[in-house]
C-alpha positions as a Python dict, from the first residue, in 0.01 Angstrom:
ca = {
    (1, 'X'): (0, 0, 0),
    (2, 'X'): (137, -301, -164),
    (3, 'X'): (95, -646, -1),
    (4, 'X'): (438, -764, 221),
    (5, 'X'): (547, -1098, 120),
    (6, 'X'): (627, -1330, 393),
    (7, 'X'): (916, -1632, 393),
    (8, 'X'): (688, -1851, 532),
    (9, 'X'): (451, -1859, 265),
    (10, 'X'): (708, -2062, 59),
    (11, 'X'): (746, -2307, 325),
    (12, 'X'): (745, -2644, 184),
    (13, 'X'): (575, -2953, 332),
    (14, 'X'): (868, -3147, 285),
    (15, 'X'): (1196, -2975, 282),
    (16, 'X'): (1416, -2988, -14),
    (17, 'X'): (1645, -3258, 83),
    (18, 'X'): (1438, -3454, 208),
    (19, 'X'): (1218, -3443, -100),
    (20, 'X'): (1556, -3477, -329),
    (21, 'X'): (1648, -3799, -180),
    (22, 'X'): (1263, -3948, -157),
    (23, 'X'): (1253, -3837, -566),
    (24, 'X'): (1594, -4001, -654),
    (25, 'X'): (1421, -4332, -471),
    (26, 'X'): (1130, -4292, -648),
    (27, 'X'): (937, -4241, -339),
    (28, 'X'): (785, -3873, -424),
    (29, 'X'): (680, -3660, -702),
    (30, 'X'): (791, -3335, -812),
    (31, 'X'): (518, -3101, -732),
    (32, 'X'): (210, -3086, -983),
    (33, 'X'): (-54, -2873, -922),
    (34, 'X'): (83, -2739, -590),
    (35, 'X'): (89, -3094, -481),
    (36, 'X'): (316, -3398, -444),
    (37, 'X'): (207, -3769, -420),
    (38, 'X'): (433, -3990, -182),
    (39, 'X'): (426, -4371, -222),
    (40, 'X'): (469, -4496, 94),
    (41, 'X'): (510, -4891, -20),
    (42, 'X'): (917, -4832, 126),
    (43, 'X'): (788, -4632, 424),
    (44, 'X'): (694, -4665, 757),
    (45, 'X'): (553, -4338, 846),
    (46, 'X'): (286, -4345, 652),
    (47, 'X'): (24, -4597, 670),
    (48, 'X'): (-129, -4573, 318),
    (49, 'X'): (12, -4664, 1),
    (50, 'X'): (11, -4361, -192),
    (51, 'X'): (-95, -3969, -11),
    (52, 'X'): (-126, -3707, -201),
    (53, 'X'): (37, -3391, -30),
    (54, 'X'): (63, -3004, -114),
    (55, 'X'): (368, -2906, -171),
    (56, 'X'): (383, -2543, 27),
    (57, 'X'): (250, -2580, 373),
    (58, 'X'): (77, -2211, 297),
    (59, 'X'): (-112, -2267, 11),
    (60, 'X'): (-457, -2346, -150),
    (61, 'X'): (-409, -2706, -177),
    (62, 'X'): (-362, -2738, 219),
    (63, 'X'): (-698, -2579, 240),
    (64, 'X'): (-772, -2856, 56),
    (65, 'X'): (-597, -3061, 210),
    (66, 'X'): (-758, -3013, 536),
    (67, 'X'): (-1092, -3049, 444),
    (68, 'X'): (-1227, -2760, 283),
    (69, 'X'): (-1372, -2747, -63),
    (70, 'X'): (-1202, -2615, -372),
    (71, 'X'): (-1409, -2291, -325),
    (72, 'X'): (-1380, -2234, 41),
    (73, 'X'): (-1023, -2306, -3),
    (74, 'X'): (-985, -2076, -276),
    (75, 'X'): (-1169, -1772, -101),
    (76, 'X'): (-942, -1849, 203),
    (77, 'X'): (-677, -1836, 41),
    (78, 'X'): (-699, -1533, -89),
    (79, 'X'): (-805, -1384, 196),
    (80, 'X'): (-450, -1498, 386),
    (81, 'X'): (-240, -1366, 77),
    (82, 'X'): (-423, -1019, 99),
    (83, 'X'): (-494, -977, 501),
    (84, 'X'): (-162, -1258, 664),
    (85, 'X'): (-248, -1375, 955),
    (86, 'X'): (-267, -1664, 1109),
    (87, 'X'): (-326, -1964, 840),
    (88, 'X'): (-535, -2212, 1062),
    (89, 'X'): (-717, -1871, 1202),
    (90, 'X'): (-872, -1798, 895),
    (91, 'X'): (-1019, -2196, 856),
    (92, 'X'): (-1124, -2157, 1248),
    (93, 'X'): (-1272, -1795, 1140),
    (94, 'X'): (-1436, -1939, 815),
    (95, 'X'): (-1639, -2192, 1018),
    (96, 'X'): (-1712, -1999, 1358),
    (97, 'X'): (-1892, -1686, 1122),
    (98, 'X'): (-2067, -1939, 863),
    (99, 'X'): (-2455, -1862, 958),
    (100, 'X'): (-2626, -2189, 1020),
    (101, 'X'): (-2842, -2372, 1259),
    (102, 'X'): (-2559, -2572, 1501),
    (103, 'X'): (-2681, -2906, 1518),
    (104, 'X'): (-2550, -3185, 1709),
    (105, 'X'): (-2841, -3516, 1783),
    (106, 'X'): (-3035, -3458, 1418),
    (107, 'X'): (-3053, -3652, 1158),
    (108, 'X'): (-2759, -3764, 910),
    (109, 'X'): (-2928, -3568, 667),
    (110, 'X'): (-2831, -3230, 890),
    (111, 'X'): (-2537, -3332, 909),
    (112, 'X'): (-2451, -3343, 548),
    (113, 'X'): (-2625, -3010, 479),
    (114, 'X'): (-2462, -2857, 795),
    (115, 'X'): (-2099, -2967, 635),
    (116, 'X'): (-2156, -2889, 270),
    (117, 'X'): (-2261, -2518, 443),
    (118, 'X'): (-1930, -2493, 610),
    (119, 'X'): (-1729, -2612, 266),
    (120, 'X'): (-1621, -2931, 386),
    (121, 'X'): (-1487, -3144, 108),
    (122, 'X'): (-1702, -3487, 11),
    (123, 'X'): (-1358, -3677, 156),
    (124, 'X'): (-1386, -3516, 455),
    (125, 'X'): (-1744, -3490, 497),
    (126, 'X'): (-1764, -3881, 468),
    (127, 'X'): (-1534, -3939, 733),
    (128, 'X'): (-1682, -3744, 964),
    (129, 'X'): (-2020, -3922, 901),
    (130, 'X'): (-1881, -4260, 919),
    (131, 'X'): (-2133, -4468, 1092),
    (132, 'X'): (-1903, -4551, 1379),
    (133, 'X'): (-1874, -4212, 1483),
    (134, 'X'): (-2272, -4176, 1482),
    (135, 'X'): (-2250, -4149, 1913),
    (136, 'X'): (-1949, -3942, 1898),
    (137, 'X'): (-2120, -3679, 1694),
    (138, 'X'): (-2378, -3635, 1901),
    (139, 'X'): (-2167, -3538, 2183),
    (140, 'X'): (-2054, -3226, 1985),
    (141, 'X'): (-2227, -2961, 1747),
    (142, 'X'): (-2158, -2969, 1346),
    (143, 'X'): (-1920, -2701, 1352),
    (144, 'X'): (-1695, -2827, 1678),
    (145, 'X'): (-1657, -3140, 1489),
    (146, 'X'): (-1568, -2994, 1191),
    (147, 'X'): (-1329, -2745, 1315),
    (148, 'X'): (-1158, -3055, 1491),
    (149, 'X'): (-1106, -3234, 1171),
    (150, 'X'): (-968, -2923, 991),
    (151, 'X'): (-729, -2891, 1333),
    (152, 'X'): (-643, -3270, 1301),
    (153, 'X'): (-521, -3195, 954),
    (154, 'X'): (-333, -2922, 1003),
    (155, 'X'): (-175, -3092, 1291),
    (156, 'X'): (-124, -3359, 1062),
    (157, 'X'): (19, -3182, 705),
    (158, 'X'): (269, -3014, 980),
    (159, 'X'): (395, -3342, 1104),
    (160, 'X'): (440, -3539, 752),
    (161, 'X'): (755, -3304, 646),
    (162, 'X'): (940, -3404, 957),
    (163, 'X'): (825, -3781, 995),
    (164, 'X'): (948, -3841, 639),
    (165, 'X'): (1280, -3636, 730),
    (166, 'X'): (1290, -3867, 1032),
    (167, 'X'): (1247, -4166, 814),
    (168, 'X'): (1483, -4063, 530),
    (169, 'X'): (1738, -4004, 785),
    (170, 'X'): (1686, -4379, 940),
    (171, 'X'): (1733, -4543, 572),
    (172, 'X'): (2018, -4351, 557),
    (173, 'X'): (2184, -4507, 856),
    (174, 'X'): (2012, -4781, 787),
    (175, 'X'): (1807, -4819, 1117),
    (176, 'X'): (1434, -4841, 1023),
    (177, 'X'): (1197, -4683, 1282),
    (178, 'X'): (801, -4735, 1289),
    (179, 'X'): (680, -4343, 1356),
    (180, 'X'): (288, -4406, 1212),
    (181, 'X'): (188, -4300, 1607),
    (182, 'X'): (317, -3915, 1521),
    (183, 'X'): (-39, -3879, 1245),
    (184, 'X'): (-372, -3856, 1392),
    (185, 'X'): (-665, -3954, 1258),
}
């Protein structure tokens, strides 16, 4: 039975006029690599200078882009373009059926190993284990505050599309509006 191909697959991050206008101000890139990189130096909804984005919201690089590994994304991935479903389900899935001891008060060391089990990226890995969050983590197991981050993310890649459509919109009327509070951390 041949595989059904779903719209929403295609769906970009930024939509196209949006992106057109942020390209003719030099503001984004065309995509490369399934990604785009914005520059954010003319932009207030962004709170970094440059961010690298993919450019479909359904792809490999949003794996990515949420935290997961080139692998792990990769074998995700494929496993939404050959069983659709829900795209966040199959990160959520990916970490709730990885076999490992679920750690929460052990030492940094577990922590890294616990992570690098699950496929988190080095990026993502190293915010998690910043030292300031050393009490938070142990309020939580490895894999609850992993799956967080990869939610955060999500949450996050879906709200950068319309924040910069938001923002685009302002320049264009030429009211500037400070929208940094719609990205979590």
């Amino acid at each position: 039975m041949p595989l059904k191909r779903c719209i929403f697959r295609h769906q970009p991050v930024i939509d196209d006029e949006t992106a057109a206008h942020l390209e003719q101000l030099n503001l984004l890139t065309p995509p490369r690599n399934g990604k785009r990189t914005i520059s954010t130096d003319q932009l207030t909804c962004i709170d970094v200078n440059l961010t690298e984005v993919p450019a479909l919201l359904y792809s490999r690089q949003t794996y990515e882009f949420i935290g997961f590994c080139p692998m792990i994304s990769l074998n995700l991935w494929r496993d939404f373009l050959c069983f659709p479903g829900s795209f966040i389900g199959k990160a959520n899935a990916h970490l709730a059926d990885t076999d490992i001891d679920n750690i929460a008060e052990a030492s940094a060391g577990d922590w890294y190993r616990c992570l690098a089990i699950l496929g988190i990226n080095d990026e993502t890995i190293e915010e998690i284990m910043h030292p300031k969050h050393l009490d938070l983590r142990r309020t939580r197991f490895c894999k609850d505050w992993a799956n967080d981050k990869i939610e955060a993310m999500w949450l996050s890649i879906q709200l950068v599309g319309e924040a910069l459509r938001q923002e685009v919109a302002s320049m264009e009327t030429g009211v500037r509006t400070h929208a940094s509070n719609n990205f979590p951390e």
